[in-house]
Short mmCIF file of C-alpha atoms in Angstrom, two decimals:
data_model
loop_
_atom_site.label_atom_id
_atom_site.label_comp_id
_atom_site.label_asym_id
_atom_site.label_seq_id
_atom_site.Cartn_x
_atom_site.Cartn_y
_atom_site.Cartn_z
CA MET A 17 123.20 200.24 84.32
CA LEU A 18 123.22 203.65 82.87
CA SER A 19 122.13 205.17 86.16
CA GLN A 20 124.95 203.40 88.20
CA LYS A 21 127.43 204.76 85.75
CA PHE A 22 126.34 208.39 85.27
CA GLY A 23 124.16 209.14 88.08
CA PRO A 24 121.16 210.98 89.03
CA SER A 25 122.27 214.23 87.27
CA HIS A 26 121.15 212.39 83.70
CA ARG A 27 117.49 211.76 83.23
CA ILE A 28 116.76 208.34 81.62
CA ALA A 29 113.45 207.44 80.01
CA VAL A 30 112.20 203.99 78.88
CA CYS A 31 109.52 203.82 76.50
CA GLU A 32 107.48 200.72 76.37
CA ARG A 33 104.49 200.37 73.71
CA ARG A 34 102.17 198.32 76.06
CA PRO A 35 100.45 200.41 78.47
CA THR A 36 100.25 198.04 81.26
CA ILE A 37 102.60 197.79 83.93
CA PRO A 38 103.97 194.22 84.57
CA PRO A 39 103.08 192.61 87.76
CA SER A 40 105.19 191.95 90.54
CA PRO A 41 107.05 188.41 90.47
CA SER A 42 105.74 187.93 93.84
CA ASP A 43 102.32 188.37 92.93
CA GLU A 44 101.36 184.90 92.63
CA THR A 45 97.87 185.55 91.54
CA ALA A 46 99.18 187.08 88.36
CA TRP A 47 101.00 183.97 87.36
CA ASN A 48 98.60 181.06 87.95
CA ASP A 49 97.41 181.13 84.75
CA ILE A 50 100.25 178.86 83.29
CA ALA A 51 99.60 178.58 79.76
CA ARG A 52 99.11 182.37 79.28
CA PHE A 53 102.69 183.17 79.59
CA TYR A 54 105.43 182.29 77.18
CA LEU A 55 108.39 180.72 79.29
CA LEU A 56 112.24 181.72 79.05
CA GLY A 57 114.97 179.65 79.63
CA ILE A 58 117.92 181.74 80.89
CA GLY A 59 121.32 179.99 80.61
CA PHE A 60 124.67 181.17 81.45
CA ARG A 61 124.82 184.32 79.22
CA GLY A 62 121.79 185.51 80.88
CA GLN A 63 122.27 184.79 84.30
CA ASN A 64 126.05 186.22 84.06
CA ALA A 65 124.20 189.59 83.04
CA LEU A 66 121.68 189.41 85.71
CA LYS A 67 124.73 188.83 88.27
CA LYS A 68 126.72 192.05 87.02
CA PHE A 69 123.85 194.19 87.65
CA GLY A 70 122.63 192.96 90.90
CA LEU A 71 119.36 191.06 90.00
CA PHE A 72 120.66 187.30 90.25
CA ASP A 73 119.35 186.65 93.89
CA ASP A 74 115.77 187.94 92.91
CA PHE A 75 115.54 186.12 89.45
CA CYS A 76 116.40 182.85 91.49
CA GLN A 77 113.60 183.51 93.62
CA ALA A 78 111.03 184.11 90.77
CA SER A 79 112.51 181.12 88.68
CA VAL A 80 112.71 177.09 88.78
CA VAL A 81 116.13 175.38 87.64
CA VAL A 82 116.02 172.34 84.87
CA ASN A 83 117.83 169.68 85.86
CA GLY A 84 117.56 167.85 82.25
CA ARG A 85 115.32 166.52 79.64
CA ARG A 86 113.05 163.75 79.30
CA ASP A 87 112.34 162.80 75.83
CA TRP A 88 110.39 160.87 73.45
CA GLN A 89 111.48 159.78 70.06
CA PRO A 90 108.80 159.46 67.19
CA GLY A 91 107.00 156.72 67.51
CA MET A 92 107.40 156.28 71.42
CA THR A 93 104.12 156.87 73.39
CA ARG A 94 104.28 154.93 76.38
CA VAL A 95 105.38 156.85 79.83
CA GLU A 96 108.23 154.13 80.16
CA ASP A 97 109.83 155.39 76.98
CA GLY A 98 110.84 158.48 77.91
CA ASN A 99 114.40 158.79 78.23
CA ILE A 100 115.69 161.12 81.13
CA THR A 101 119.03 162.91 80.30
CA PRO A 102 120.39 165.06 83.22
CA ALA A 103 121.92 168.39 82.68
CA ARG A 104 125.67 168.31 82.44
CA LYS A 105 126.15 172.11 82.12
CA ASP A 106 128.43 174.10 84.28
CA THR A 107 125.33 176.59 84.61
CA LYS A 108 121.88 175.02 84.68
CA SER A 109 119.15 177.30 82.98
CA ARG A 110 116.44 178.70 85.07
CA VAL A 111 112.99 179.27 83.58
CA LEU A 112 110.53 182.07 84.05
CA PRO A 113 107.63 183.59 82.36
CA ARG A 114 108.78 186.37 79.89
CA ASP A 115 106.44 188.92 81.49
CA LYS A 116 107.61 188.04 84.83
CA LEU A 117 111.25 188.81 83.86
CA VAL A 118 109.65 192.06 82.70
CA GLY A 119 108.24 192.63 86.10
CA LEU A 120 111.47 191.69 87.73
CA LEU A 121 113.25 194.42 86.13
CA HIS A 122 110.41 196.93 86.46
CA HIS A 123 110.22 196.53 90.36
CA HIS A 124 114.04 196.54 90.92
CA ILE A 125 114.14 199.74 89.22
CA VAL A 126 111.09 201.18 91.30
CA GLU A 127 112.51 199.68 94.49
CA ASN A 128 116.16 200.67 94.21
CA TYR A 129 116.50 203.59 91.89
CA ALA A 130 113.43 205.75 93.09
CA HIS A 131 115.59 208.85 93.47
CA SER A 132 117.99 207.90 89.92
CA ASN A 133 115.82 210.48 87.56
CA ILE A 134 114.29 207.47 85.43
CA ASP A 135 111.07 207.59 83.93
CA LEU A 136 109.41 204.35 83.08
CA LEU A 137 106.99 205.46 80.20
CA TYR A 138 104.36 202.54 79.83
CA GLY A 139 102.17 202.92 76.56
CA TYR A 140 104.39 205.17 74.74
CA ASP A 141 106.44 204.77 71.28
CA LEU A 142 109.26 206.33 69.86
CA GLU A 143 110.47 207.05 66.69
CA PRO A 144 113.85 208.81 65.39
CA GLU A 145 113.59 212.34 63.86
CA SER A 146 117.45 212.87 63.37
CA PHE A 147 120.47 210.87 64.54
CA GLY A 148 122.42 213.87 64.77
CA ASP A 149 125.14 215.39 62.66
CA GLU A 150 128.28 217.42 63.14
CA ASN A 151 126.52 220.61 63.88
CA VAL A 152 123.68 218.87 66.15
CA ASP A 153 125.25 216.04 68.06
CA VAL A 154 122.19 214.81 69.86
CA VAL A 155 119.47 212.40 68.72
CA THR A 156 115.81 213.98 68.26
CA VAL A 157 113.05 211.72 68.82
CA ARG A 158 109.27 211.74 68.25
CA VAL A 159 107.27 210.15 71.38
CA SER A 160 103.73 209.21 70.89
CA LYS A 161 101.22 207.93 73.14
CA CYS A 162 99.89 204.34 72.53
CA ASP A 163 97.09 202.33 73.93
CA GLU A 164 95.45 198.67 73.52
CA GLY A 165 93.32 198.43 70.73
CA SER A 166 89.90 197.73 72.27
CA GLU A 167 87.94 198.46 75.59
CA LYS A 168 88.33 195.03 76.39
CA ASP A 169 91.94 195.40 76.27
CA ARG A 170 91.88 198.46 78.16
CA SER A 171 91.04 196.98 81.24
CA SER A 172 93.38 196.79 84.33
CA GLN A 173 94.24 193.38 83.73
CA PHE A 174 97.59 192.68 82.57
CA ILE A 175 98.32 191.57 78.94
CA PRO A 176 100.94 189.11 77.91
CA SER A 177 103.59 190.58 75.64
CA GLN A 178 102.58 187.88 72.93
CA ASP A 179 98.93 189.16 72.78
CA SER A 180 99.41 192.71 73.23
CA ASP A 181 99.08 194.71 70.08
CA PRO A 182 98.72 198.36 71.26
CA LEU A 183 97.89 201.36 68.79
CA CYS A 184 99.86 204.49 68.99
CA ASP A 185 98.56 207.94 67.85
CA VAL A 186 101.11 209.30 65.65
CA GLU A 187 99.19 212.58 65.03
CA SER A 188 99.78 213.54 68.60
CA PHE A 189 103.50 213.50 69.66
CA GLN A 190 106.39 215.22 71.55
CA ILE A 191 109.75 215.94 70.57
CA SER A 192 112.65 215.39 72.53
CA GLN A 193 116.26 215.10 72.49
CA THR A 194 118.89 212.56 73.93
CA LYS A 195 122.37 212.23 74.27
CA LEU A 196 122.28 208.28 73.85
CA LEU A 197 119.44 206.27 72.32
CA ILE A 198 119.57 202.71 72.94
CA ALA A 199 116.94 200.98 70.64
CA ALA A 200 115.67 197.43 72.27
CA ASP A 201 112.26 197.52 70.58
CA GLY A 202 112.45 193.80 69.58
CA SER A 203 111.58 192.52 66.04
CA ALA A 204 109.37 195.37 65.38
CA ARG A 205 112.78 197.46 64.74
CA THR A 206 111.43 200.75 64.39
CA VAL A 207 114.90 202.55 65.06
CA ALA A 208 116.70 200.02 63.03
CA ASN A 209 114.16 200.70 60.12
CA ALA A 210 114.69 204.24 60.54
CA ILE A 211 118.54 203.78 60.42
CA GLU A 212 118.50 201.68 57.39
CA ARG A 213 116.27 204.57 55.81
CA HIS A 214 118.93 207.16 57.16
CA ASP A 215 121.80 205.26 55.67
CA ALA A 216 120.22 204.74 52.22
CA ASP A 217 119.27 208.52 52.12
CA ARG A 218 123.03 209.44 52.75
CA ARG A 219 124.35 206.88 50.47
CA SER A 220 122.11 208.09 47.60
CA SER A 221 123.22 211.76 47.96
CA LEU A 222 126.89 210.74 47.47
CA ASN A 223 128.92 211.16 44.26
CA PRO A 224 128.16 208.11 41.99
CA LEU A 225 131.98 207.96 41.92
CA VAL A 226 132.59 208.08 45.31
CA ARG A 227 129.74 205.67 46.35
CA PRO A 228 131.76 202.42 45.71
CA PHE A 229 134.35 203.39 48.16
CA ALA A 230 131.94 204.40 50.62
CA PRO A 231 131.40 202.26 53.99
CA LYS A 232 128.64 199.70 53.61
CA PRO A 233 125.42 201.09 54.94
CA PHE A 234 123.48 199.74 57.72
CA LYS A 235 120.82 197.26 56.50
CA VAL A 236 118.50 194.65 58.20
CA THR A 237 118.88 191.20 56.62
CA ARG A 238 115.74 189.76 56.73
CA TYR A 239 115.30 186.13 55.72
CA VAL A 240 112.27 184.29 54.28
CA ASP A 241 111.06 181.68 56.80
CA ASP A 242 111.27 178.37 54.65
CA ASN A 243 110.62 176.38 57.58
CA PRO A 244 107.56 178.12 59.42
CA ARG A 245 106.12 176.91 62.34
CA VAL A 246 103.31 178.52 64.81
CA TYR A 247 102.58 177.25 68.44
CA LYS A 248 99.71 176.63 70.80
CA SER A 249 100.26 176.53 74.70
CA VAL A 250 98.33 174.35 77.02
CA PRO A 251 99.21 173.71 80.91
CA ILE A 252 99.93 170.49 82.21
CA CYS A 253 99.85 168.95 85.64
CA LEU A 254 102.69 166.40 86.27
CA PRO A 255 102.04 163.36 88.07
CA SER A 256 103.30 163.12 91.60
CA ASP A 257 105.94 160.38 90.59
CA TRP A 258 107.11 162.56 87.25
CA PRO A 259 110.32 164.85 88.13
CA CYS A 260 108.97 168.37 87.84
CA ASP A 261 112.46 169.93 87.37
CA LEU A 262 112.61 168.62 83.41
CA ASN A 263 112.34 169.76 80.08
CA TYR A 264 109.85 167.52 78.51
CA SER A 265 109.77 166.76 74.70
CA ALA A 266 107.97 164.45 72.44
CA ARG A 267 108.31 164.59 68.59
CA GLN A 268 105.62 163.23 66.17
CA SER A 269 105.09 163.53 62.68
CA ARG A 270 102.61 166.50 62.90
CA ILE A 271 103.27 168.01 66.17
CA ASN A 272 106.05 168.73 68.55
CA LEU A 273 105.36 169.06 72.14
CA GLU A 274 107.99 170.76 74.14
CA ALA A 275 107.16 171.72 78.15
CA LEU A 276 108.90 173.63 80.63
CA PRO A 277 108.36 173.97 84.18
CA SER A 278 106.16 176.96 85.48
CA ASP A 279 107.09 176.10 89.16
CA ASP A 280 108.45 173.84 91.57
CA LYS A 281 105.04 172.28 92.18
CA GLY A 282 104.71 169.95 88.65
CA ASN A 283 102.97 172.52 86.70
CA LEU A 284 104.41 172.71 83.05
CA CYS A 285 103.33 175.25 80.30
CA ALA A 286 103.55 173.07 77.05
CA LEU A 287 104.08 174.47 73.57
CA LEU A 288 102.62 172.53 70.80
CA LEU A 289 104.91 173.37 67.53
CA MET A 290 103.13 172.88 64.24
CA LYS A 291 103.15 173.88 60.62
CA PRO A 292 100.98 176.66 59.99
CA GLU A 293 98.52 174.65 57.47
CA GLU A 294 98.25 171.89 60.15
CA GLU A 295 94.65 171.31 60.92
CA PHE A 296 95.09 171.79 64.90
CA ALA A 297 96.93 174.93 64.24
CA GLN A 298 93.66 176.79 63.20
CA PRO A 299 91.41 178.43 65.99
CA ASN A 300 87.91 176.39 66.80
CA VAL A 301 89.09 173.18 65.72
CA ASP A 302 87.00 170.51 66.89
CA PRO A 303 88.38 169.47 70.43
CA ASP A 304 87.11 166.00 70.20
CA LYS A 305 89.62 165.35 67.14
CA LEU A 306 92.35 166.90 69.02
CA ARG A 307 91.54 164.69 72.00
CA ALA A 308 91.57 161.70 69.54
CA TYR A 309 95.03 162.83 68.35
CA PHE A 310 96.52 163.24 71.64
CA ASP A 311 95.17 159.48 72.63
CA GLU A 312 96.80 158.11 69.30
CA GLU A 313 100.10 159.92 69.34
CA LEU A 314 100.76 161.47 72.52
CA PRO A 315 98.75 159.65 75.02
CA GLN A 316 101.27 160.24 77.79
CA PHE A 317 100.48 164.01 77.78
CA GLY A 318 96.86 163.74 76.73
CA ALA A 319 95.97 161.77 80.04
CA LEU A 320 97.38 164.97 81.88
CA ILE A 321 95.12 167.42 80.04
CA SER A 322 91.70 168.06 81.36
CA ASP A 323 88.67 168.32 78.61
CA ILE A 324 88.49 171.93 79.93
CA GLU A 325 91.87 172.72 79.09
CA MET A 326 91.60 170.67 75.90
CA ALA A 327 88.73 172.56 74.65
CA LEU A 328 90.46 175.85 75.19
CA LEU A 329 93.70 174.58 73.31
CA ALA A 330 90.98 173.53 70.27
CA LYS A 331 89.56 177.02 70.50
CA LYS A 332 92.48 179.40 70.73
CA PRO A 333 94.43 180.61 67.59
CA ALA A 334 98.02 179.79 67.06
CA SER A 335 100.94 182.29 67.76
CA ALA A 336 103.80 182.66 64.93
CA LEU A 337 107.38 182.35 65.39
CA PRO A 338 109.76 185.20 64.54
CA ALA A 339 111.82 184.86 61.18
CA PHE A 340 115.44 184.84 61.26
CA ARG A 341 116.88 188.75 61.06
CA PHE A 342 119.99 190.60 61.83
CA ALA A 343 121.22 193.99 61.48
CA GLY A 344 124.69 195.18 59.96
CA PRO A 345 127.67 195.49 59.22
CA ARG A 346 127.54 197.78 62.56
CA LEU A 347 124.79 198.27 65.31
CA ASN A 348 125.29 201.77 65.56
CA CYS A 349 124.08 205.22 63.81
CA GLU A 350 126.24 208.10 63.91
CA LYS A 351 127.61 208.72 67.52
CA ARG A 352 124.70 208.13 69.89
CA THR A 353 122.53 205.27 68.92
CA LEU A 354 122.64 201.45 68.78
CA VAL A 355 120.58 198.58 68.66
CA LEU A 356 120.71 195.39 70.36
CA GLY A 357 118.64 192.30 71.71
CA ASP A 358 116.14 191.32 69.21
CA ALA A 359 116.29 195.01 67.24
CA ALA A 360 120.02 193.41 66.35
CA HIS A 361 119.56 189.79 66.01
CA THR A 362 116.08 187.97 66.07
CA VAL A 363 116.09 184.00 66.22
CA LYS A 364 113.82 181.49 66.85
CA PRO A 365 113.72 180.52 70.57
CA TYR A 366 114.57 176.86 69.99
CA TYR A 367 117.96 176.79 71.38
CA GLY A 368 117.61 179.44 74.11
CA LEU A 369 119.78 182.13 72.40
CA GLY A 370 117.10 185.07 71.93
CA ALA A 371 116.67 186.34 75.52
CA ASN A 372 119.84 185.36 76.57
CA SER A 373 121.91 186.92 74.00
CA ALA A 374 119.94 190.17 74.50
CA LEU A 375 120.77 190.23 78.28
CA GLU A 376 124.46 189.56 76.93
CA ASP A 377 124.24 192.53 74.86
CA VAL A 378 123.36 194.93 77.75
CA GLN A 379 126.33 193.24 79.44
CA ILE A 380 128.80 194.13 76.67
CA LEU A 381 127.64 197.58 76.25
CA SER A 382 128.08 198.20 80.16
CA ASP A 383 131.75 196.93 79.54
CA ALA A 384 132.07 199.21 76.75
CA LEU A 385 130.80 202.25 78.68
CA ASP A 386 133.76 201.09 81.31
CA ASP A 387 136.10 201.05 78.75
CA ALA A 388 135.35 204.29 77.01
CA ALA A 389 135.17 205.93 80.66
CA VAL A 390 138.97 204.89 80.93
CA VAL A 391 139.76 206.30 77.59
CA ALA A 392 138.05 209.73 78.82
CA ASP A 393 140.36 209.29 81.84
CA GLY A 394 137.81 207.57 84.07
CA ASP A 395 135.86 210.75 84.91
CA ASN A 396 132.38 210.12 84.04
CA ASP A 397 130.97 213.65 85.11
CA LYS A 398 128.86 215.86 82.98
CA SER A 399 132.09 217.16 81.62
CA LYS A 400 132.90 213.84 80.26
CA ILE A 401 129.61 212.43 79.03
CA ASP A 402 130.01 213.78 75.40
CA ALA A 403 133.54 211.67 75.18
CA VAL A 404 132.19 208.52 76.68
CA VAL A 405 129.00 207.95 74.86
CA PRO A 406 130.45 208.12 71.37
CA THR A 407 133.51 206.08 72.20
CA ALA A 408 131.37 203.45 74.13
CA VAL A 409 128.77 203.21 71.00
CA GLN A 410 131.42 202.65 68.63
CA LEU A 411 133.24 200.08 71.05
CA PHE A 412 129.72 198.34 71.57
CA SER A 413 129.31 198.01 67.50
CA ASP A 414 132.65 196.76 66.88
CA ARG A 415 132.25 194.06 69.71
CA ARG A 416 128.90 192.60 68.75
CA ALA A 417 128.15 193.26 65.10
CA ALA A 418 129.97 190.10 63.88
CA ASP A 419 128.29 188.06 66.63
CA SER A 420 125.17 189.30 65.49
CA GLU A 421 125.24 188.19 62.11
CA ALA A 422 127.02 184.87 63.32
CA LEU A 423 124.10 183.94 65.83
CA VAL A 424 121.49 184.12 63.03
CA MET A 425 123.39 182.46 60.44
CA MET A 426 124.16 179.50 62.66
CA SER A 427 120.75 179.18 64.47
CA ARG A 428 119.15 179.42 60.97
CA ASN A 429 121.23 176.65 59.45
CA MET A 430 119.87 174.58 62.16
CA ASP A 431 116.23 175.18 61.02
CA ARG A 432 116.43 174.52 57.37
CA PRO A 433 113.60 172.02 55.72
CA GLY A 434 113.93 168.92 53.86
CA LYS A 435 117.34 167.93 52.45
CA LEU A 436 118.84 171.13 53.57
CA PHE A 437 118.15 170.05 57.00
CA LEU A 438 120.29 167.03 56.46
CA PHE A 439 123.33 168.85 54.91
CA SER A 440 123.29 171.90 57.09
CA PHE A 441 122.39 170.37 60.59
CA LEU A 442 122.08 166.71 60.89
CA LEU A 443 125.17 165.54 58.82
CA PRO A 444 127.41 168.10 60.65
CA LEU A 445 126.12 166.99 63.93
CA ILE A 446 126.88 163.68 63.26
CA LEU A 447 130.53 164.53 61.83
CA ASP A 448 131.19 166.91 64.96
CA GLY A 449 130.50 163.80 67.20
CA ILE A 450 132.55 161.24 65.39
CA PHE A 451 135.70 163.79 65.04
CA HIS A 452 135.47 165.08 68.25
CA LYS A 453 135.82 161.78 69.94
CA LEU A 454 138.71 160.87 67.78
CA ALA A 455 140.55 164.03 67.98
CA PRO A 456 139.22 166.30 70.78
CA LYS A 457 142.13 168.51 70.90
CA VAL A 458 141.84 169.27 67.08
CA PHE A 459 137.99 169.21 66.54
CA GLY A 460 135.53 170.99 68.62
CA PRO A 461 132.29 169.42 69.93
CA ASN A 462 128.91 170.07 68.20
CA MET A 463 126.98 173.08 67.69
CA PHE A 464 124.98 172.75 70.90
CA ALA A 465 127.82 172.15 73.11
CA MET A 466 129.80 175.13 71.54
CA PHE A 467 126.91 177.31 72.52
CA GLN A 468 127.43 176.39 76.46
CA LYS A 469 130.90 177.24 76.18
CA GLN A 470 131.90 180.27 78.33
CA GLY A 471 134.39 182.94 77.37
CA ILE A 472 133.64 182.44 73.49
CA GLY A 473 131.72 184.73 70.95
CA PHE A 474 129.50 183.73 68.36
CA ARG A 475 131.70 184.73 65.58
CA GLN A 476 134.46 182.80 67.06
CA ILE A 477 132.23 179.67 67.11
CA GLN A 478 131.40 180.11 63.66
CA LYS A 479 135.19 180.48 62.50
CA LYS A 480 135.73 177.38 64.35
CA LYS A 481 132.98 175.03 62.84
CA ARG A 482 133.86 176.13 59.37
CA LEU A 483 137.48 175.23 60.28
CA ASP A 484 136.28 172.22 61.56
CA ARG A 485 134.56 171.69 58.42
CA ALA A 486 137.26 172.05 56.14
CA LEU A 487 139.37 169.58 58.16
CA GLN A 488 136.68 167.02 58.28
CA LEU A 489 136.26 167.13 54.35
CA VAL A 490 140.11 166.84 54.07
CA CYS A 491 140.17 163.86 56.25
CA LEU A 492 137.33 162.13 54.60
CA GLY A 493 138.44 162.73 50.99
CA THR A 494 141.76 161.48 52.22
CA LEU A 495 140.01 158.25 53.51
CA LEU A 496 138.02 157.89 50.35
CA THR A 497 141.15 158.22 48.08
CA SER A 498 143.05 156.03 49.94
CA ALA A 499 140.51 153.42 49.97
CA GLY A 500 140.02 153.77 46.05
CA LEU A 501 143.49 153.32 45.62
CA SER A 502 143.86 150.46 47.67
CA ILE A 503 140.79 148.64 45.87
CA LYS A 504 142.33 149.41 42.71
CA ALA A 505 145.53 147.65 43.59
CA PHE A 506 143.61 144.84 44.94
CA VAL A 507 141.57 144.57 41.66
CA ARG A 508 145.13 144.61 39.95
CA VAL A 509 146.62 141.89 41.65
CA LEU A 510 143.77 139.49 41.24
CA ALA A 511 143.55 140.38 37.72
CA MET A 512 147.28 138.95 37.51
CA VAL A 513 146.68 136.03 39.44
CA THR A 514 143.41 134.61 37.54
CA GLY A 515 144.44 135.91 34.46
CA ARG A 516 141.17 138.00 34.15
CA SER A 517 140.88 141.47 32.83
CA GLN A 518 140.40 144.09 35.51
CA GLY A 519 136.80 145.07 34.24
CA PHE A 520 135.57 141.51 34.65
CA ILE A 521 136.93 141.26 38.52
CA SER A 522 135.31 144.69 39.16
CA LEU A 523 132.05 143.36 37.58
CA VAL A 524 132.34 140.08 40.00
CA MET A 525 133.27 142.14 43.23
CA ALA A 526 130.26 144.54 42.49
CA THR A 527 127.84 141.83 42.23
CA VAL A 528 129.08 140.07 45.22
CA ALA A 529 128.70 143.08 47.24
CA ALA A 530 125.08 143.55 46.01
CA MET A 531 124.07 140.21 46.65
CA GLY A 532 125.68 140.41 50.28
CA ILE A 533 123.46 143.85 50.86
CA PHE A 534 120.25 142.06 49.58
CA PHE A 535 120.71 139.09 51.66
CA THR A 536 121.61 141.21 54.72
CA LYS A 537 118.26 142.97 54.26
CA GLN A 538 116.34 139.91 53.54
CA THR A 539 117.68 138.50 57.00
CA ALA A 540 116.77 141.42 58.85
CA THR A 541 113.36 141.51 57.34
CA LYS A 542 112.86 138.30 58.57
CA ALA A 543 114.26 138.97 61.98
CA SER A 544 111.75 141.65 62.38
CA THR A 545 108.96 139.68 61.48
#
C-alpha cells in the first residue's frame, strides 16, 4: 500500500519478531498439519481490504468458503440432532490458517514488489526512542535482533505464530529514523506502551494549573478478563456424507467445540474452548478419561478423532485467548506514529472481528493517505511527503479511534459471565429480535446482524443499539404502566360490583393466579413423565 502510493524512492521496512519466513500458501506440505495452525474467518471487512490491494484472487485460492453452520444444542449428542443453518450473508466468510494469510502477504510482496525498496526483516524487534518534536520531525527507533528461545526452535521448520516466543537481544541494536511508524505489533503493544509512557511524561511536566485543560493522554485500557477461556486444537476428518463447507459447533457444560474447514476435502480444525481450571485444559491428562468424556458428551465428534490424535490432544497444553483492550482516545502520537490492528483494539476471536477489523484499519489508513494527498494538491513526490503523512496520521486517528473503543466495548459485553451475560447479551438479543420484527424501520436487528451490515462503523452500531435500548425501555415501561392501570381499574370495578374491598379482590386474584401457575406446572410435569 505504501509502495503503491509513494513509489520506490522511499524505503519501507517491515519488522517481524519471529525469525522464520512463512511458507508459501501453495506449499501443501506446510499446511497438512491441520491442528497446528489457528484458523481465521475472513468476512466482508477483510475481503474488501484484500480486494482493494489486489490480493483477493490469491486469497480465494488459499482459503475455503463457509456456507453455514451446523449446531448441536446442549444435551444433544446424536448426529441427526445437528441443525444446519445456511449462511445468508451478502459476503460469505472464507477460512484459512492465520500463518497462511501471513505467507500470502509475504509472497505477494516478494513476487510483485521486488524493485520497490521494501525490506522484510524477520527476526527483528522495534522500540521507539523518540516520536519527534517541533525541532526533529522524524521518529527514532531502536531495532534489535531476535531469535527463537531454544536450539530446537531455531530449526528451519516454520513455527506457528501462537507457539513462537522469540528472544530479542536488547543490548545489541541499531538506531534508525523514519518519517512514518505504523505499529501493528499485536497485543504485545510495544509501541502503544511507549506512546502511553510518552504522554504520561509530557502530561506530568505540565503546569498543574494547565493540566486539567490539556487534551486527554493516550492510554491503553486493559480490562480484567472476568470470563477467561483457553483452547486446545484437534484435527477432525468428516465422514463423506457430512457437508465439508460448514462451521460445526457443539456446546456442553464443560467444553464447547468449534470447528472450521481447513480445506475442501472434509478436514476440520476443531477448537475445544474451556475454563482454565477445567481438568482437560491441563497438559498430560489421561487420554482414556478424555475419550470417555467425548463418548459421553460429544460422541458425534469423538468417533471422528483417532486414538493417536486423542492422545496428542490430552498431552498438549492449552493456549489462552487474549483479554479485551483498546487504545485511545486517539490512535496516533505526534505527527508520524500510529497504531492499528490488535495494537489498537484486542478482542476475543469469537465473532470474527479481530483480523477483519485489522485489515479494515489498513484500508482506512490507505483512504486517509489518499485524502491527505488531495489536501496536498494530490502530489505524492518527495516534496509533498512531509505534508501528506502528518495529515493522514491525524485523519486515520479521527476516523478510527472511536470505532476501536466501540468494537472492544461491544465485544466485551457479549462475553460477560453469569448474570452479566443475561443482562448485557442474552436479554438484549431477545429484545432486539422482538422489536425488530414488530417495527423493523424503527429498531435495528441484533448485534450479530449489525456487525454484518456494510457501510456502518462500530461507533455507529454502538449508538444505534443504545438508541434501540432506550426506545425499548420506553415501550416496555409504557406497556407495564398501562397494564398496571388496567388491572387497578378492573379491581376497582369488581369491588364496586361485589361490595368487597379492593384489597380482598386483589388477594383473591393473586391466589387464583398462583393456583393457575401451580396446576400448569403439575400438568406439564405429568405430561413429561
